[in-house]
Short mmCIF file of C-alpha atoms and ligand atoms in Angstrom, two decimals:
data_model
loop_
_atom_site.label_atom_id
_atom_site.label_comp_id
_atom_site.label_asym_id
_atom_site.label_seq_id
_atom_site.Cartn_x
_atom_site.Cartn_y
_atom_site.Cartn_z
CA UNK A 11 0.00 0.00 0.00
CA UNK A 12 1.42 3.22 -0.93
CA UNK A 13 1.85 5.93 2.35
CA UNK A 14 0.09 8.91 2.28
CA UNK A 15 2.37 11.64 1.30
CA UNK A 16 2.31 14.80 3.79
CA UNK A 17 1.27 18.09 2.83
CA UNK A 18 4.91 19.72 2.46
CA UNK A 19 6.10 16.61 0.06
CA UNK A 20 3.07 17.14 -2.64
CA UNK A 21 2.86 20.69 -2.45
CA UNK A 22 6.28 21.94 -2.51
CA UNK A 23 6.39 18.96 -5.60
CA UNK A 24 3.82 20.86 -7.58
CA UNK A 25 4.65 22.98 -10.72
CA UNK A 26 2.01 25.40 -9.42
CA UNK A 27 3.62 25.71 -6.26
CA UNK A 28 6.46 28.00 -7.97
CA UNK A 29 3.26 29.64 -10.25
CA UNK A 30 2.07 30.98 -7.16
CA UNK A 31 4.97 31.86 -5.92
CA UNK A 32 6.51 33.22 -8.77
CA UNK A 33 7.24 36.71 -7.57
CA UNK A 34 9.62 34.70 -4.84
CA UNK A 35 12.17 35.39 -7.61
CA UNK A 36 16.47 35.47 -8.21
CA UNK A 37 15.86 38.92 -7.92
CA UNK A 38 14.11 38.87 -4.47
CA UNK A 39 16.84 36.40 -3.37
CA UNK A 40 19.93 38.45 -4.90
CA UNK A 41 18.84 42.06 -2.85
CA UNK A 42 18.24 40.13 0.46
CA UNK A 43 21.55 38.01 0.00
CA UNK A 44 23.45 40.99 -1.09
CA UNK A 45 21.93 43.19 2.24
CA UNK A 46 23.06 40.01 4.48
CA UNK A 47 26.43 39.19 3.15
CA UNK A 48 27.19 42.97 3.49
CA UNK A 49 25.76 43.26 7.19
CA UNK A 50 27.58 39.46 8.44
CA UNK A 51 31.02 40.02 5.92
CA UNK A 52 32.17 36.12 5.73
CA UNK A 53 35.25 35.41 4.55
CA UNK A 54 35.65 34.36 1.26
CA UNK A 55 36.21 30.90 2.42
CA UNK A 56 33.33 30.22 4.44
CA UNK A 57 31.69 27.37 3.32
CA UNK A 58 27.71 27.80 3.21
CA UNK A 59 24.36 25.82 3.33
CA UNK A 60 20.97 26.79 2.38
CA UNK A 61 18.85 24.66 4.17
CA UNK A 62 15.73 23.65 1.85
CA UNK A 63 17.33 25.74 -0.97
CA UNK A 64 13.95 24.75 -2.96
CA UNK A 65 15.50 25.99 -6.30
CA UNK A 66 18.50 27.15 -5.27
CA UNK A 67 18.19 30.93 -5.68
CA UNK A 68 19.73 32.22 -2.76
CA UNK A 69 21.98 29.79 -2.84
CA UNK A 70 22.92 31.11 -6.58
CA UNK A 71 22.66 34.25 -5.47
CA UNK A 72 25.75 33.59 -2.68
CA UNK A 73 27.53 31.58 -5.21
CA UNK A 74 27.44 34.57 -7.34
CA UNK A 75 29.36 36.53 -4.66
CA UNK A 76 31.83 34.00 -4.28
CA UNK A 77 31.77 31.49 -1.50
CA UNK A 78 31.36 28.02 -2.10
CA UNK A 79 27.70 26.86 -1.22
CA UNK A 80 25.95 23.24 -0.88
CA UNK A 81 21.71 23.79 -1.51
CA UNK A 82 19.95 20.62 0.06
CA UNK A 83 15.97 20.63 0.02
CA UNK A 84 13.57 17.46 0.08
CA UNK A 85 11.72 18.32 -3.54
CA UNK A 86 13.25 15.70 -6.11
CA UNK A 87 11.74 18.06 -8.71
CA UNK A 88 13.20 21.13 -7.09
CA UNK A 89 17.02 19.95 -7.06
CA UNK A 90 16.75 18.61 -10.62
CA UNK A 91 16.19 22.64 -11.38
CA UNK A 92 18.97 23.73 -9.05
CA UNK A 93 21.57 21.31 -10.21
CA UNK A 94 21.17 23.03 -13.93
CA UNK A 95 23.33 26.06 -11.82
CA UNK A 96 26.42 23.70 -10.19
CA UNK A 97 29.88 24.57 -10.97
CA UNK A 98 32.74 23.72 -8.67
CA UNK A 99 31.66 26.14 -5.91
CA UNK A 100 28.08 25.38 -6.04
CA UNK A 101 26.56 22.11 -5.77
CA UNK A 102 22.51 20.64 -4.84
CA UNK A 103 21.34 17.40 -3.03
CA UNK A 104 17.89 15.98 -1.98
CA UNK A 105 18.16 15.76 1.59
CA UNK A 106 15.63 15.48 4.76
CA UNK A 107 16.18 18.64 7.07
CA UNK A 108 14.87 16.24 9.65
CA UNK A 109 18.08 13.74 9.26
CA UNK A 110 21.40 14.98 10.08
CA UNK A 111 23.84 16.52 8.30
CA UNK A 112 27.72 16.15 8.44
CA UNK A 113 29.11 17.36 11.55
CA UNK A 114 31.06 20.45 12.19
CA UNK A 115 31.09 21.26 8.51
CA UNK A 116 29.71 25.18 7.70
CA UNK A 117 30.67 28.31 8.67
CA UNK A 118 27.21 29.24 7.59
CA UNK A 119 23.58 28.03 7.29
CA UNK A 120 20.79 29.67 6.04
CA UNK A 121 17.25 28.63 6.19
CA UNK A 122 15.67 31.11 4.47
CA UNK A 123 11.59 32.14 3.33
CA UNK A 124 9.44 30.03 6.07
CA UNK A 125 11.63 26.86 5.35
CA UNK A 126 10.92 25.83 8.60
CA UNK A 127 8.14 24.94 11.15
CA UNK A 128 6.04 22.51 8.78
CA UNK A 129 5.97 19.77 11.03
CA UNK A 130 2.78 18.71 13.53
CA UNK A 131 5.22 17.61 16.26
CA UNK A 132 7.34 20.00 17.97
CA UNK A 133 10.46 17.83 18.63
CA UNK A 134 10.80 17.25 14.80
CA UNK A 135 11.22 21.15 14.78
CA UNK A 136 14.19 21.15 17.28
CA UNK A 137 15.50 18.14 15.27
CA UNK A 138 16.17 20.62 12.03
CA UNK A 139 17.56 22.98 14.67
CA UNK A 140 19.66 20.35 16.43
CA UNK A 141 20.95 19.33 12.98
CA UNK A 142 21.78 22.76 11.80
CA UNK A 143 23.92 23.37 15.56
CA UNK A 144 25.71 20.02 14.69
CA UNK A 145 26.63 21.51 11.09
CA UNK A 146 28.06 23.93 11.95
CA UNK A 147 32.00 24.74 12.73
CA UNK A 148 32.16 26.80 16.47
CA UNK A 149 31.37 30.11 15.91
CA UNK A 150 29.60 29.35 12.85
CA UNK A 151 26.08 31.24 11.65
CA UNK A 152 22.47 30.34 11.37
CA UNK A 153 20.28 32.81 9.31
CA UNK A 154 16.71 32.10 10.48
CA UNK A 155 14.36 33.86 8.24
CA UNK A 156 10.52 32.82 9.09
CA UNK A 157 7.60 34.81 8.82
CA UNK A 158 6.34 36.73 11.19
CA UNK A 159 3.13 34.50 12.54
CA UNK A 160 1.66 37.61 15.06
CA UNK A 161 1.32 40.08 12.09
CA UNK A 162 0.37 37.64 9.36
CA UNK A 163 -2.08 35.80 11.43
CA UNK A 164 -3.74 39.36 12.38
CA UNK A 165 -4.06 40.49 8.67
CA UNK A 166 -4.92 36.83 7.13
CA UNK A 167 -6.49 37.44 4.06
CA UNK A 168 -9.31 35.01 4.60
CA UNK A 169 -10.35 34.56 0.81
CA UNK A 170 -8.62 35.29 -2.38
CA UNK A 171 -9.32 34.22 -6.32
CA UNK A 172 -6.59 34.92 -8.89
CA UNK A 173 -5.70 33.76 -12.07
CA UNK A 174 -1.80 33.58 -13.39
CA UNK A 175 -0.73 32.37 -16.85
CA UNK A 176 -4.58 30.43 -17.61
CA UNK A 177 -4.54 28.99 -13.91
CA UNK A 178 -7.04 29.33 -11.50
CA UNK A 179 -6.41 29.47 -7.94
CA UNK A 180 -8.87 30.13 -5.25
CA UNK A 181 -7.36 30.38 -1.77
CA UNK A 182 -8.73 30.04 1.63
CA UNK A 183 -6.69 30.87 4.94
CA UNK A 184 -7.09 30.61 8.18
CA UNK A 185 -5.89 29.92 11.36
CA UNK A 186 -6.37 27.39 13.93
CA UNK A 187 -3.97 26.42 16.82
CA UNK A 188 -1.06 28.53 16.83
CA UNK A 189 -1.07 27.03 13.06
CA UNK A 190 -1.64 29.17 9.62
CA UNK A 191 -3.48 26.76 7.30
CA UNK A 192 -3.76 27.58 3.42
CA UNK A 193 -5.87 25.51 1.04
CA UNK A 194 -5.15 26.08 -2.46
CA UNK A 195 -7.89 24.96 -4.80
CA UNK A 196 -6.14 24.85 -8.73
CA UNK A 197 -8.32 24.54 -11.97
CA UNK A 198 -6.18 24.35 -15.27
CA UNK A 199 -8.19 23.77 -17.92
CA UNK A 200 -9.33 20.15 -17.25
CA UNK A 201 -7.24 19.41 -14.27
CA UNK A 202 -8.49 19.92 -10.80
CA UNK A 203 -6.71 19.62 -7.50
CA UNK A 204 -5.83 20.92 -3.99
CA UNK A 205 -3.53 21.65 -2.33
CA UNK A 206 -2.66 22.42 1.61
CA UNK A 207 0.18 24.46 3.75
CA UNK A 208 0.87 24.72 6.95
CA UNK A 209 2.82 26.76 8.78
CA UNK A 210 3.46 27.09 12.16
CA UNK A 211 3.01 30.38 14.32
CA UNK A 212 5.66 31.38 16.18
CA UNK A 213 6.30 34.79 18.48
CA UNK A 214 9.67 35.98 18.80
CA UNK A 215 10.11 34.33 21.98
CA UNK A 216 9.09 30.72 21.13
CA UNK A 217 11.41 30.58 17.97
CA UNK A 218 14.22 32.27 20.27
CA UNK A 219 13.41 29.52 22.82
CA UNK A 220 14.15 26.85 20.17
CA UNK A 221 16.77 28.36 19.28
CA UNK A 222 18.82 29.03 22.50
CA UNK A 223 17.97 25.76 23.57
CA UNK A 224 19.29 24.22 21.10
CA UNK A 225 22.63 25.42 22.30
CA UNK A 226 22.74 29.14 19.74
CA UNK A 227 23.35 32.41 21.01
CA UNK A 228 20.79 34.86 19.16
CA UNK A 229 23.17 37.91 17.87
CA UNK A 230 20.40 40.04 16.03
CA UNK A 231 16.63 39.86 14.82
CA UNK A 232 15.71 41.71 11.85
CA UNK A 233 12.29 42.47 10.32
CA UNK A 234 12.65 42.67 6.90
CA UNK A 235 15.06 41.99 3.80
CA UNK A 236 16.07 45.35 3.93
CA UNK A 237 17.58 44.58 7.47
CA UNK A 238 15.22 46.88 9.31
CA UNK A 239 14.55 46.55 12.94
CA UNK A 240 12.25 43.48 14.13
CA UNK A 241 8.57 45.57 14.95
CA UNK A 242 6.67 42.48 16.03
CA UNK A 243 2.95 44.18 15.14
CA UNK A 244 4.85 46.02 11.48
CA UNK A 245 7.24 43.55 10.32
CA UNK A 246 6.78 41.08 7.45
CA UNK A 247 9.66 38.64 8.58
CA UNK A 248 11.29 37.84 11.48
CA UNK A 249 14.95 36.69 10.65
CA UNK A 250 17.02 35.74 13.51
CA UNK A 251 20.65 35.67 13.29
CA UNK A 252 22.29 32.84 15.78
CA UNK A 253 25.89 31.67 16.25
CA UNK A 254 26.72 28.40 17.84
CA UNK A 255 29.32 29.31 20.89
C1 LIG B 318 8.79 27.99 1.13
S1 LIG B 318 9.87 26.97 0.23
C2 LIG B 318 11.34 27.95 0.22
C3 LIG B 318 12.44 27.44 -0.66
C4 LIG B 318 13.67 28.32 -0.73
N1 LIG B 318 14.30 28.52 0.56
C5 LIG B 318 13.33 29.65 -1.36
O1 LIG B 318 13.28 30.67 -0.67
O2 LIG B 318 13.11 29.68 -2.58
C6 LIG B 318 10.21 25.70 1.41
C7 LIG B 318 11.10 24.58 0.94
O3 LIG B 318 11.27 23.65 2.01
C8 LIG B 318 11.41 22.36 1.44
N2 LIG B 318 11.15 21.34 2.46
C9 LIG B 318 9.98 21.01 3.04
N3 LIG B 318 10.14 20.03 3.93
C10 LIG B 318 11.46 19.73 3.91
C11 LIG B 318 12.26 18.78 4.60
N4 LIG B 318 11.71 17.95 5.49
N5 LIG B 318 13.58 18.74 4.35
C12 LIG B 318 14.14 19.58 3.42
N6 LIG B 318 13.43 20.48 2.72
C13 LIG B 318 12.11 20.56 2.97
C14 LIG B 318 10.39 22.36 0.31
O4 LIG B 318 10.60 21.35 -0.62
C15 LIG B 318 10.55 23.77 -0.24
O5 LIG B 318 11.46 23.81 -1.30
#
């Protein structure tokens, strides 16, 4: 009998998951990668990994700078796109955030656009943290960038109907136990289907609890990809920037 697949591995596996999200672009990634790098200044050897790198674009985007960068994300279809960008610096796997990853390894990880948080049990959460601490070399950086659950979940759109390149979508959101639930309905000519997220709501202080207990330091929290100060009532994001001791 074939297992029921969870909501992250079909949706995230869809085509019309990067349709809706098409505005998520290289050029999105490239501005907020360029505004971190310049803030946190690695060295040019730092070795990097972007955490469910979906695509790869941020991950292409630090390439582009110059530091040598491994993407790892748990869409098949997804890394098949990214490895069309690997070079000697730059290289994609398909890899479960929740199993661990080689010990003492990165200078830096990033786990960037809500990449985190998916999971109905809380210690699979501090699992992908737990992993991420082991990756990382002593004094190495996590780049946490989530979104900000106490504003969105106070301005959730509760209905929306759109329609991009011939594709209908009609989306309903709402909220229910600290958790931000999205179901996508898609028509495309012919072809029906649905599709749900899930996201986890976290304040500032729950996702700094994981965080510090997983054995980080919190440095800085910024608010947007511009780097702005964390307003938790304004901001968009909530991006957390961690360093293991
Ligand atoms: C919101 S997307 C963001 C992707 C990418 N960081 C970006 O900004 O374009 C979340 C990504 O997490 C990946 N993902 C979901 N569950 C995962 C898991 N258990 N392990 C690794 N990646 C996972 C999905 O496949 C998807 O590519």
């Amino acid at each position: 009998m074939q297992e029921e697949k969870e909501w992250y591995q079909s949706w995230f596996e869809s085509p019309y998951y990067d349709l809706l999200y098409k505005d998520r672009d290289q050029e999105e990634a490239d501005m907020f990668i360029h505004n971190l790098v310049t803030h946190l200044a690695p060295s040019k050897n730092a070795l990097m990994l972007d955490l469910a790198c979906g695509k790869g674009r941020h991950s292409i985007a630090l390439n582009r700078m110059g530091y040598n960068v491994t993407g790892v994300d748990l869409s098949q279809r997804k890394i098949k796109a990214a490895k069309q960008h690997e070079n000697s610096s730059l290289s994609f796997e398909v890899h479960d955030m929740r199993m661990p990853l080689e010990p003492n390894k990165y200078d830096y990880v990033f786990n960037l656009f809500t990449s985190f948080g998916y999971f109905d049990n809380e210690e699979e959460n501090k699992v992908v943290l737990t992993n991420v601490f082991n990756s990382l070399k002593s004094k190495g950086i996590f780049i946490l960038d989530y979104v900000n659950g106490e504003r969105a979940s106070k301005y959730l759109l509760k209905h929306e109907e759109y329609s991009l390149e011939g594709v209908d979508f009609s989306i309903y959101r709402y909220a229910k136990n600290n958790v931000i639930v999205k179901e996508i309905k898609i028509k495309d000519g012919v072809v029906e289907c649905s599709f749900t997220e899930k996201v986890n709501i976290f304040s500032e202080t729950k996702l700094k609890e994981y965080i510090t207990g997983c054995g980080f330091e919190v440095l800085e929290t910024f608010g947007d990809y511009q780097l702005n100060k964390f307003i938790a009532k304004d901001s968009d994001r909530l991006i957390i920037i961690s360093r293991k001791p």
